[in-house]
Coordinates of N, CA and C in Angstrom, one line a residue:
Chain C
X293 N -6.8 8.1 24.5 CA -6.9 8.6 23.1 C -6.1 7.8 22.2
X294 N -6.7 7.3 21.1 CA -5.9 6.5 20.2 C -5.0 7.4 19.4
X295 N -3.7 7.0 19.2 CA -2.8 7.9 18.6 C -3.0 7.9 17.1
X296 N -3.1 6.7 16.5 CA -3.4 6.6 15.0 C -4.7 5.8 14.9
X297 N -5.7 6.4 14.4 CA -7.0 5.7 14.2 C -7.4 5.6 12.8
X298 N -8.0 4.5 12.4 CA -8.4 4.3 11.0 C -9.8 3.7 11.0
X299 N -10.6 4.0 10.1 CA -11.9 3.5 9.9 C -12.2 3.3 8.5
X300 N -13.0 2.2 8.2 CA -13.6 1.3 9.1 C -12.6 0.2 9.5
X301 N -13.0 -0.6 10.5 CA -12.1 -1.7 10.9 C -12.3 -2.9 9.9
X302 N -13.5 -3.1 9.4 CA -13.8 -4.1 8.5 C -14.5 -3.5 7.3
X303 N -14.2 -4.0 6.1 CA -14.8 -3.5 4.9 C -14.9 -4.6 3.9
X304 N -16.2 -5.0 3.6 CA -16.5 -6.1 2.7 C -17.3 -5.4 1.5
X305 N -16.8 -5.7 0.3 CA -17.3 -5.1 -0.9 C -17.2 -6.0 -2.1
X306 N -17.9 -5.6 -3.1 CA -17.9 -6.4 -4.4 C -16.8 -5.9 -5.3
X307 N -16.3 -6.8 -6.1 CA -15.3 -6.4 -7.2 C -15.9 -5.2 -8.0
X308 N -15.0 -4.3 -8.4 CA -15.4 -3.2 -9.2 C -15.9 -2.0 -8.5
X309 N -16.1 -2.1 -7.2 CA -16.6 -1.0 -6.4 C -15.4 -0.1 -6.1
X310 N -15.7 1.2 -5.7 CA -14.8 2.1 -5.2 C -15.0 2.3 -3.7
X311 N -13.9 2.3 -2.9 CA -14.0 2.5 -1.5 C -12.9 3.3 -0.9
X312 N -13.1 3.8 0.3 CA -12.1 4.7 1.0 C -11.9 4.2 2.4
X313 N -10.7 4.4 2.9 CA -10.3 4.1 4.3 C -9.8 5.4 4.8
X314 N -10.2 5.8 6.0 CA -9.8 7.0 6.6 C -8.8 6.8 7.7
X315 N -7.8 7.7 7.8 CA -6.8 7.6 8.8 C -6.5 9.0 9.4
X316 N -6.4 9.0 10.8 CA -6.2 10.3 11.5 C -5.1 10.0 12.6
X317 N -4.2 10.9 12.7 CA -3.2 10.8 13.8 C -3.2 12.1 14.6
X318 N -3.2 11.9 16.0 CA -3.3 13.0 16.9 C -1.9 13.3 17.6
X319 N -0.9 12.8 17.0 CA 0.5 12.9 17.6 C 1.3 14.1 17.1
X320 N 0.7 14.8 16.1 CA 1.4 16.0 15.6 C 2.6 15.6 14.7
X321 N 2.5 14.4 14.2 CA 3.6 13.9 13.3 C 3.6 14.5 12.0
X322 N 4.8 14.6 11.3 CA 4.9 15.2 10.0 C 4.7 14.2 8.9
X323 N 4.8 12.9 9.1 CA 4.8 11.9 8.1 C 3.8 10.8 8.3
X324 N 3.1 10.5 7.3 CA 2.1 9.4 7.4 C 2.4 8.4 6.3
X325 N 1.9 7.2 6.5 CA 2.1 6.1 5.6 C 0.9 5.2 5.4
X326 N 0.9 4.4 4.3 CA -0.1 3.3 4.2 C 0.8 2.1 3.9
X327 N 0.4 1.0 4.6 CA 1.0 -0.3 4.4 C -0.1 -1.3 4.1
X328 N 0.3 -2.3 3.3 CA -0.6 -3.4 3.0 C 0.0 -4.7 3.6
X329 N -0.8 -5.4 4.3 CA -0.3 -6.7 4.9 C -1.1 -7.8 4.2
X330 N -0.4 -8.7 3.6 CA -1.1 -9.8 2.8 C -1.5 -10.9 3.8
X331 N -2.1 -12.0 3.2 CA -2.5 -13.1 4.0 C -1.4 -13.9 4.7
X332 N -0.2 -13.7 4.2 CA 1.0 -14.3 4.8 C 1.7 -13.4 5.8
X333 N 1.0 -12.3 6.2 CA 1.4 -11.3 7.2 C 2.6 -10.4 6.6
X334 N 2.9 -10.5 5.4 CA 4.0 -9.7 4.8 C 3.6 -8.3 4.7
X335 N 4.4 -7.4 5.2 CA 4.0 -6.0 5.2 C 4.8 -5.2 4.1
X336 N 4.1 -4.4 3.3 CA 4.7 -3.7 2.3 C 4.2 -2.3 2.2
X337 N 5.2 -1.3 2.1 CA 4.8 0.1 2.1 C 4.1 0.4 0.8
X338 N 3.1 1.2 0.9 CA 2.4 1.6 -0.4 C 2.7 3.1 -0.7
X339 N 2.6 3.9 0.4 CA 2.8 5.4 0.2 C 3.4 6.0 1.5
X340 N 4.2 7.1 1.3 CA 4.5 7.9 2.4 C 4.2 9.3 2.0
X341 N 3.8 10.1 3.0 CA 3.4 11.5 2.7 C 3.9 12.4 3.8
X342 N 4.7 13.4 3.3 CA 5.3 14.4 4.2 C 5.3 15.8 3.6
X343 N 4.7 16.7 4.3 CA 4.7 18.1 3.9 C 4.2 18.2 2.4
X344 N 3.2 17.6 2.1 CA 2.6 17.6 0.8 C 3.4 16.8 -0.3
X345 N 4.5 16.2 0.2 CA 5.3 15.4 -0.8 C 4.8 13.9 -0.7
X346 N 4.4 13.4 -1.8 CA 3.9 12.1 -1.8 C 4.9 11.2 -2.5
X347 N 5.3 10.1 -1.8 CA 6.2 9.1 -2.5 C 5.4 7.8 -2.6
X348 N 5.4 7.3 -3.8 CA 4.6 6.2 -4.1 C 5.5 5.0 -4.4
X349 N 5.2 3.8 -3.8 CA 5.9 2.6 -4.1 C 5.5 2.3 -5.5
X350 N 6.5 2.0 -6.4 CA 6.3 1.8 -7.8 C 5.4 0.6 -8.1
X351 N 5.3 -0.3 -7.2 CA 4.5 -1.5 -7.4 C 3.0 -1.3 -7.2
X352 N 2.6 -0.2 -6.6 CA 1.2 0.1 -6.3 C 0.4 0.5 -7.5
X353 N -0.7 -0.2 -7.8 CA -1.5 0.2 -9.0 C -2.1 1.6 -8.8
X354 N -2.3 2.2 -10.0 CA -2.8 3.6 -9.9 C -4.3 3.7 -9.5
X355 N -4.9 2.5 -9.3 CA -6.2 2.5 -8.7 C -6.2 3.0 -7.3
X356 N -5.1 2.9 -6.6 CA -4.9 3.4 -5.2 C -4.4 4.8 -5.2
X357 N -5.1 5.6 -4.5 CA -4.7 7.0 -4.4 C -4.9 7.5 -2.9
X358 N -3.8 8.1 -2.4 CA -3.9 8.7 -1.0 C -4.3 10.1 -1.2
X359 N -5.1 10.6 -0.2 CA -5.5 12.0 -0.2 C -5.3 12.6 1.2
X360 N -4.6 13.7 1.3 CA -4.3 14.3 2.7 C -4.9 15.7 2.7
X361 N -6.1 15.8 3.4 CA -6.7 17.2 3.5 C -5.9 18.1 4.5
X362 N -5.2 17.5 5.4 CA -4.3 18.2 6.3 C -3.2 17.3 6.9
X363 N -2.3 17.8 7.7 CA -1.2 17.0 8.2 C -1.6 15.8 9.1
X364 N -2.8 15.9 9.7 CA -3.2 14.9 10.6 C -4.0 13.7 9.9
X365 N -4.3 13.9 8.6 CA -5.1 12.9 7.9 C -4.5 12.4 6.7
X366 N -4.6 11.1 6.4 CA -4.2 10.5 5.1 C -5.1 9.4 4.8
X367 N -6.1 9.7 3.9 CA -7.1 8.7 3.5 C -6.6 8.0 2.3
X368 N -7.1 6.7 2.2 CA -6.8 5.9 1.1 C -8.0 5.6 0.2
X369 N -8.0 5.9 -1.1 CA -9.1 5.7 -2.0 C -8.7 4.6 -2.9
X370 N -9.6 3.6 -3.1 CA -9.3 2.5 -4.0 C -10.4 2.4 -5.0
X371 N -10.1 2.5 -6.3 CA -11.0 2.4 -7.4 C -11.0 1.0 -8.0
X372 N -12.2 0.6 -8.5 CA -12.3 -0.6 -9.3 C -11.7 -1.8 -8.5
X373 N -12.1 -2.1 -7.3 CA -11.5 -3.1 -6.5 C -11.5 -4.4 -7.2
X374 N -10.3 -5.1 -6.9 CA -10.1 -6.4 -7.4 C -9.9 -7.4 -6.3
X375 N -10.1 -8.7 -6.6 CA -10.0 -9.8 -5.6 C -8.6 -9.7 -4.9
X376 N -7.6 -9.4 -5.6 CA -6.2 -9.3 -5.1 C -6.0 -8.2 -4.1
X377 N -7.0 -7.3 -4.0 CA -6.8 -6.2 -3.1 C -7.2 -6.6 -1.7
X378 N -7.8 -7.7 -1.5 CA -8.1 -8.2 -0.2 C -6.9 -8.3 0.6
X379 N -6.9 -7.7 1.8 CA -5.7 -7.6 2.7 C -6.1 -6.8 3.9
X380 N -5.1 -6.7 4.8 CA -5.3 -5.7 5.9 C -4.4 -4.5 5.6
X381 N -5.0 -3.3 5.6 CA -4.3 -2.1 5.3 C -4.1 -1.3 6.6
X382 N -2.8 -0.9 6.8 CA -2.4 -0.2 8.0 C -2.0 1.2 7.7
X383 N -2.5 2.1 8.4 CA -2.0 3.5 8.4 C -0.9 3.6 9.5
X384 N 0.1 4.5 9.3 CA 1.1 4.7 10.3 C 1.6 6.1 10.2
X385 N 2.3 6.5 11.3 CA 2.9 7.9 11.2 C 4.2 7.9 12.0
X386 N 5.0 8.9 11.7 CA 6.3 9.1 12.4 C 6.5 10.5 12.5
X387 N 7.3 10.9 13.5 CA 7.6 12.3 13.8 C 8.3 13.0 12.6
X388 N 9.3 12.3 12.0 CA 9.9 12.9 10.9 C 10.1 11.7 9.8
X389 N 10.9 12.0 8.8 CA 11.1 11.0 7.8 C 12.3 10.2 8.0
X390 N 13.0 10.4 9.1 CA 14.3 9.7 9.3 C 14.2 8.2 9.5
X391 N 15.2 7.5 9.0 CA 15.1 6.1 9.1 C 15.3 5.5 10.5
X392 N 15.6 6.4 11.4 CA 15.7 5.9 12.8 C 14.4 6.1 13.6
X393 N 13.4 6.6 12.9 CA 12.2 6.9 13.6 C 11.3 5.7 13.9
X394 N 10.6 5.8 15.0 CA 9.6 4.8 15.5 C 8.3 5.1 14.7
X395 N 7.7 4.0 14.2 CA 6.5 4.2 13.5 C 5.3 3.8 14.5
X396 N 4.3 4.6 14.4 CA 3.1 4.4 15.2 C 2.0 3.9 14.2
X397 N 1.4 2.7 14.5 CA 0.5 2.1 13.6 C -1.0 2.2 14.1
X398 N -1.9 2.3 13.1 CA -3.3 2.1 13.5 C -3.6 0.7 13.6
X399 N -4.8 0.3 14.0 CA -5.2 -1.1 14.2 C -5.6 -1.8 13.0
X400 N -5.6 -1.2 11.8 CA -5.8 -1.9 10.6 C -7.2 -1.9 10.1
X401 N -7.4 -2.1 8.8 CA -8.7 -2.2 8.1 C -8.6 -3.5 7.3
X402 N -9.4 -4.5 7.7 CA -9.5 -5.7 7.0 C -10.4 -5.5 5.8
X403 N -9.9 -5.5 4.6 CA -10.6 -5.4 3.3 C -10.8 -6.7 2.7
X404 N -12.1 -7.0 2.4 CA -12.4 -8.3 1.8 C -13.2 -8.0 0.5
X405 N -12.7 -8.4 -0.7 CA -13.3 -8.1 -1.9 C -13.9 -9.4 -2.4
X406 N -15.2 -9.4 -2.7 CA -15.9 -10.6 -3.1 C -16.2 -10.7 -4.6
Chain W
X203 N 20.0 -2.0 -1.6 CA 18.9 -2.8 -1.2 C 19.1 -3.6 0.1
X204 N 18.1 -3.9 0.8 CA 18.2 -4.6 2.0 C 17.2 -5.7 2.1
X205 N 17.4 -6.7 3.0 CA 16.4 -7.7 3.2 C 16.5 -8.2 4.6
X206 N 15.4 -8.8 5.0 CA 15.3 -9.4 6.4 C 14.8 -10.8 6.3
X207 N 15.4 -11.7 7.0 CA 15.0 -13.1 7.1 C 14.7 -13.5 8.5
X208 N 13.4 -13.9 8.7 CA 13.1 -14.4 10.0 C 13.0 -15.9 9.9
X209 N 13.9 -16.6 10.5 CA 14.1 -18.0 10.2 C 13.0 -18.9 10.7
X210 N 12.2 -18.5 11.6 CA 11.1 -19.4 12.1 C 9.8 -18.7 11.9
X211 N 8.9 -19.3 11.3 CA 7.6 -18.7 11.1 C 6.7 -18.9 12.3
X212 N 6.9 -20.0 13.0 CA 6.1 -20.2 14.2 C 7.0 -20.8 15.3
X213 N 6.8 -20.2 16.5 CA 7.6 -20.7 17.7 C 6.6 -20.9 18.8
X214 N 6.4 -22.2 19.2 CA 5.6 -22.5 20.4 C 6.5 -22.7 21.6
X215 N 6.1 -22.1 22.7 CA 6.9 -22.3 23.9 C 6.0 -22.3 25.1
X216 N 6.4 -23.0 26.1 CA 5.6 -23.0 27.4 C 5.8 -21.8 28.2
X217 N 4.8 -21.4 28.9 CA 4.8 -20.3 29.8 C 6.0 -20.4 30.8
X218 N 6.7 -19.3 31.0 CA 7.8 -19.1 31.9 C 9.1 -19.7 31.3
X219 N 9.1 -20.3 30.1 CA 10.3 -20.7 29.5 C 11.0 -19.6 28.8
X220 N 12.3 -19.7 28.5 CA 12.9 -18.6 27.7 C 12.6 -18.8 26.2
X221 N 12.7 -17.7 25.4 CA 12.5 -17.8 24.0 C 13.5 -16.9 23.2
X222 N 13.8 -17.4 22.0 CA 14.7 -16.6 21.1 C 14.0 -16.6 19.8
X223 N 13.8 -15.4 19.2 CA 13.2 -15.3 17.9 C 14.4 -14.8 17.0
X224 N 14.6 -15.5 15.9 CA 15.8 -15.2 15.1 C 15.6 -14.3 14.0
X225 N 16.5 -13.4 13.7 CA 16.4 -12.4 12.6 C 17.8 -12.2 12.0
X226 N 17.9 -12.4 10.7 CA 19.1 -12.1 10.0 C 18.8 -11.0 8.9
X227 N 19.7 -10.2 8.6 CA 19.5 -9.2 7.6 C 20.6 -9.1 6.6
X228 N 20.4 -8.5 5.5 CA 21.4 -8.3 4.5 C 21.3 -6.8 4.0
X229 N 22.4 -6.1 3.9 CA 22.4 -4.8 3.4 C 23.8 -4.4 3.0
X230 N 23.8 -3.5 2.0 CA 25.1 -3.0 1.5 C 25.6 -1.8 2.2
X231 N 24.8 -1.3 3.1 CA 25.1 -0.1 3.9 C 24.9 -0.4 5.4
X232 N 25.3 0.5 6.3 CA 25.0 0.4 7.7 C 23.5 0.5 7.9
X233 N 23.0 -0.1 8.9 CA 21.6 -0.2 9.1 C 21.1 0.1 10.5
X234 N 19.9 0.5 10.7 CA 19.2 0.5 11.9 C 18.3 -0.7 12.0
X235 N 18.1 -1.3 13.2 CA 17.3 -2.5 13.3 C 16.2 -2.4 14.3
X236 N 15.1 -3.0 14.1 CA 13.9 -2.8 14.9 C 13.2 -4.2 15.1
X237 N 12.5 -4.3 16.2 CA 11.5 -5.4 16.4 C 10.2 -4.7 16.8
X238 N 9.2 -5.2 16.0 CA 7.8 -4.7 16.3 C 7.0 -5.9 16.7
X239 N 5.9 -5.7 17.5 CA 5.0 -6.8 17.9 C 3.6 -6.4 17.4
X240 N 2.9 -7.4 17.0 CA 1.5 -7.2 16.5 C 0.6 -8.2 17.3
X241 N -0.1 -7.7 18.3 CA -1.1 -8.5 19.0 C -2.3 -8.7 18.1
X242 N -3.1 -9.8 18.3 CA -4.2 -10.1 17.5 C -5.2 -8.9 17.3
X243 N -5.5 -8.7 16.0 CA -6.4 -7.6 15.6 C -5.9 -6.2 16.0
X244 N -4.6 -6.0 16.1 CA -4.1 -4.7 16.4 C -3.0 -4.3 15.4
X245 N -2.6 -3.1 15.5 CA -1.5 -2.6 14.7 C -0.2 -3.0 15.3
X246 N 0.9 -2.7 14.6 CA 2.2 -3.0 15.2 C 2.7 -2.0 16.2
X247 N 3.4 -2.5 17.2 CA 4.0 -1.6 18.2 C 5.5 -1.8 18.3
X248 N 6.3 -0.8 18.5 CA 7.7 -1.0 18.6 C 8.1 -1.6 19.9
X249 N 8.9 -2.7 19.8 CA 9.4 -3.3 21.0 C 10.7 -2.7 21.4
X250 N 11.6 -2.6 20.4 CA 12.9 -2.0 20.7 C 13.6 -1.7 19.3
X251 N 14.7 -0.9 19.4 CA 15.4 -0.6 18.2 C 16.9 -0.5 18.5
X252 N 17.7 -0.8 17.5 CA 19.2 -0.6 17.6 C 19.5 0.5 16.6
X253 N 20.1 1.6 17.1 CA 20.6 2.6 16.3 C 22.2 2.7 16.2
X254 N 22.7 2.6 17.5 CA 24.2 2.7 17.6 C 24.5 2.4 19.0
X255 N 25.8 2.3 19.3 CA 26.3 2.1 20.7 C 26.2 0.6 21.1
X256 N 25.8 0.4 22.4 CA 25.8 -0.9 22.9 C 25.0 -1.9 22.0
X257 N 25.6 -3.0 21.8 CA 24.9 -4.0 20.9 C 23.7 -4.7 21.6
X258 N 23.6 -4.6 22.9 CA 22.5 -5.2 23.6 C 21.5 -4.2 23.9
X259 N 20.3 -4.4 23.3 CA 19.3 -3.4 23.4 C 18.1 -3.9 24.3
X260 N 17.7 -3.2 25.2 CA 16.5 -3.6 26.0 C 15.3 -2.9 25.6
X261 N 14.2 -3.6 25.5 CA 12.9 -3.0 25.1 C 11.8 -3.1 26.2
X262 N 10.6 -3.0 25.7 CA 9.5 -3.1 26.6 C 9.1 -4.5 26.9
X263 N 8.4 -4.7 27.9 CA 7.8 -6.1 28.3 C 8.9 -7.1 28.5
X264 N 10.1 -6.7 28.9 CA 11.2 -7.6 29.3 C 11.9 -8.2 28.1
X265 N 11.7 -7.7 26.9 CA 12.4 -8.2 25.8 C 13.8 -7.5 25.6
X266 N 14.7 -8.2 25.0 CA 16.0 -7.6 24.6 C 16.5 -8.2 23.3
X267 N 17.3 -7.6 22.7 CA 17.9 -8.1 21.4 C 19.4 -7.7 21.3
X268 N 20.1 -8.5 20.6 CA 21.5 -8.3 20.5 C 21.9 -8.1 19.0
X269 N 22.6 -7.0 18.7 CA 23.0 -6.8 17.4 C 24.4 -7.5 17.2
X270 N 24.5 -8.3 16.2 CA 25.8 -9.0 15.9 C 26.2 -8.6 14.4
X271 N 27.1 -7.7 14.3 CA 27.4 -7.2 12.9 C 28.1 -8.3 12.1
X272 N 28.9 -9.1 12.7 CA 29.7 -10.1 11.9 C 28.7 -11.2 11.4
X273 N 27.7 -11.5 12.2 CA 26.7 -12.5 11.7 C 25.5 -11.9 11.1
X274 N 25.5 -10.6 11.0 CA 24.3 -9.8 10.5 C 23.0 -10.3 11.1
X275 N 23.0 -10.4 12.4 CA 21.8 -10.9 13.1 C 21.3 -9.9 14.1
X276 N 20.1 -10.0 14.5 CA 19.5 -9.2 15.5 C 18.4 -10.0 16.2
X277 N 18.8 -11.0 17.0 CA 17.9 -12.0 17.6 C 17.2 -11.4 18.8
X278 N 15.9 -11.7 19.0 CA 15.1 -11.2 20.1 C 15.0 -12.3 21.2
X279 N 15.1 -11.9 22.4 CA 15.1 -12.8 23.5 C 14.3 -12.3 24.7
X280 N 13.7 -13.3 25.4 CA 13.1 -13.0 26.7 C 13.3 -14.2 27.6
X281 N 13.8 -14.0 28.8 CA 14.1 -15.1 29.7 C 13.0 -15.9 30.2
X282 N 11.8 -15.3 30.3 CA 10.6 -16.0 30.8 C 9.4 -15.4 30.2
X283 N 8.7 -16.2 29.4 CA 7.5 -15.6 28.6 C 6.2 -15.8 29.4
X284 N 5.3 -15.0 29.0 CA 3.9 -15.0 29.6 C 2.9 -15.3 28.5
X285 N 1.8 -15.8 28.9 CA 0.7 -16.0 27.9 C 0.4 -14.8 27.1
X286 N 0.5 -13.6 27.7 CA 0.2 -12.4 27.1 C 1.2 -12.0 26.0
X287 N 2.3 -12.7 25.9 CA 3.4 -12.5 24.9 C 3.0 -13.1 23.6
X288 N 1.9 -13.9 23.6 CA 1.5 -14.5 22.3 C 1.1 -13.4 21.3
X289 N 1.8 -13.4 20.2 CA 1.7 -12.4 19.2 C 2.5 -12.7 18.0
X290 N 2.4 -11.8 17.0 CA 3.3 -11.9 15.8 C 4.4 -10.9 16.0
X291 N 5.7 -11.3 15.7 CA 6.8 -10.5 16.0 C 7.5 -10.2 14.6
X292 N 7.8 -9.0 14.3 CA 8.4 -8.6 13.1 C 9.7 -7.9 13.3
X293 N 10.7 -8.4 12.6 CA 12.0 -7.8 12.6 C 12.0 -6.9 11.4
X294 N 12.7 -5.7 11.5 CA 12.7 -4.8 10.4 C 14.1 -4.1 10.3
X295 N 14.4 -3.6 9.1 CA 15.7 -2.9 8.9 C 15.5 -1.7 8.1
X296 N 16.3 -0.7 8.4 CA 16.3 0.5 7.5 C 17.7 1.0 7.3
X297 N 18.0 1.7 6.2 CA 19.4 2.1 6.0 C 19.7 3.3 6.9
X298 N 20.9 3.3 7.5 CA 21.4 4.4 8.3 C 21.4 5.7 7.4
X299 N 20.9 6.8 7.9 CA 20.8 8.1 7.2 C 19.9 8.0 6.0
X300 N 19.0 7.0 6.0 CA 18.0 6.9 4.9 C 16.7 7.5 5.3
X301 N 15.6 6.9 4.8 CA 14.2 7.4 5.1 C 13.4 6.3 5.7
X302 N 12.5 6.7 6.6 CA 11.6 5.7 7.3 C 10.8 4.9 6.3
X303 N 10.6 5.5 5.1 CA 9.8 4.7 4.1 C 10.6 3.6 3.5
X304 N 11.9 3.5 3.8 CA 12.8 2.4 3.4 C 12.8 1.3 4.4
X305 N 12.0 1.4 5.4 CA 11.9 0.3 6.4 C 11.4 -1.0 5.7
X306 N 12.2 -2.0 5.9 CA 11.8 -3.3 5.3 C 11.6 -4.3 6.4
X307 N 10.4 -5.0 6.3 CA 10.0 -5.9 7.4 C 10.3 -7.3 6.9
X308 N 10.5 -8.2 7.9 CA 10.6 -9.6 7.7 C 9.2 -10.2 7.6
X309 N 9.1 -11.5 7.4 CA 7.8 -12.1 7.2 C 7.1 -12.5 8.5
X310 N 7.8 -12.2 9.6 CA 7.1 -12.4 10.9 C 7.3 -13.7 11.5
X311 N 7.3 -13.8 12.9 CA 7.3 -15.0 13.6 C 6.2 -15.0 14.6
X312 N 5.3 -16.0 14.5 CA 4.2 -16.2 15.4 C 4.7 -16.9 16.7
X313 N 4.7 -16.1 17.8 CA 5.1 -16.7 19.1 C 3.8 -17.1 19.8
X314 N 3.7 -18.4 20.1 CA 2.5 -18.9 20.9 C 3.0 -19.4 22.2
X315 N 2.5 -18.8 23.3 CA 2.9 -19.2 24.6 C 1.8 -20.2 25.1
X316 N 2.2 -21.4 25.5 CA 1.3 -22.4 26.0 C 1.3 -22.5 27.5
X317 N 0.1 -22.8 28.0 CA 0.0 -22.8 29.5 C 0.6 -24.1 30.0

């Protein structure tokens, strides 16, 4: 069983479209995250979500919005896609919010905006 | 604020040779240190972490890392690498008593093991 699963694995779309990426974790973790990995492999946190508390990285455009229907799911919605949004997006989870926690990552969604 | 520098973007090494991947960090507070590995087309997996205690930390797949506070380093080592160790390796740091969302990653080191 995959601990953190995200779909789709690949997403190719046109500029201006709206798209969603789904993420589910079956670990019973309290906290979930979205990360963006750019073409140089640099990883940057976008959001963290814990017990309905959403913390947004201030550099993330408001075209990006996470939605959590329950503790096991954190989906990412992106409106009006731009070329610069092309990247690999990773969902992750951790047992708690502590800075000593191990993060469990999904296998990533490669988003290509044409 | 904290930062992580991985000094080598690419490290090629022959199979069964030893390897060291270098990581230096900067922080105004005490930190926790991590190494994650990313195999092709996969997410990151934790290799090892340093929280406190012994400065030599052993992880999975025969890797180990040593925390050196005076040099603010956390280098990753393996005495004998295998082809299957080919992957991207990320060093990361978070503030002690902080939040996991404060985890800061380095830019990664691509380890390529040659036959």
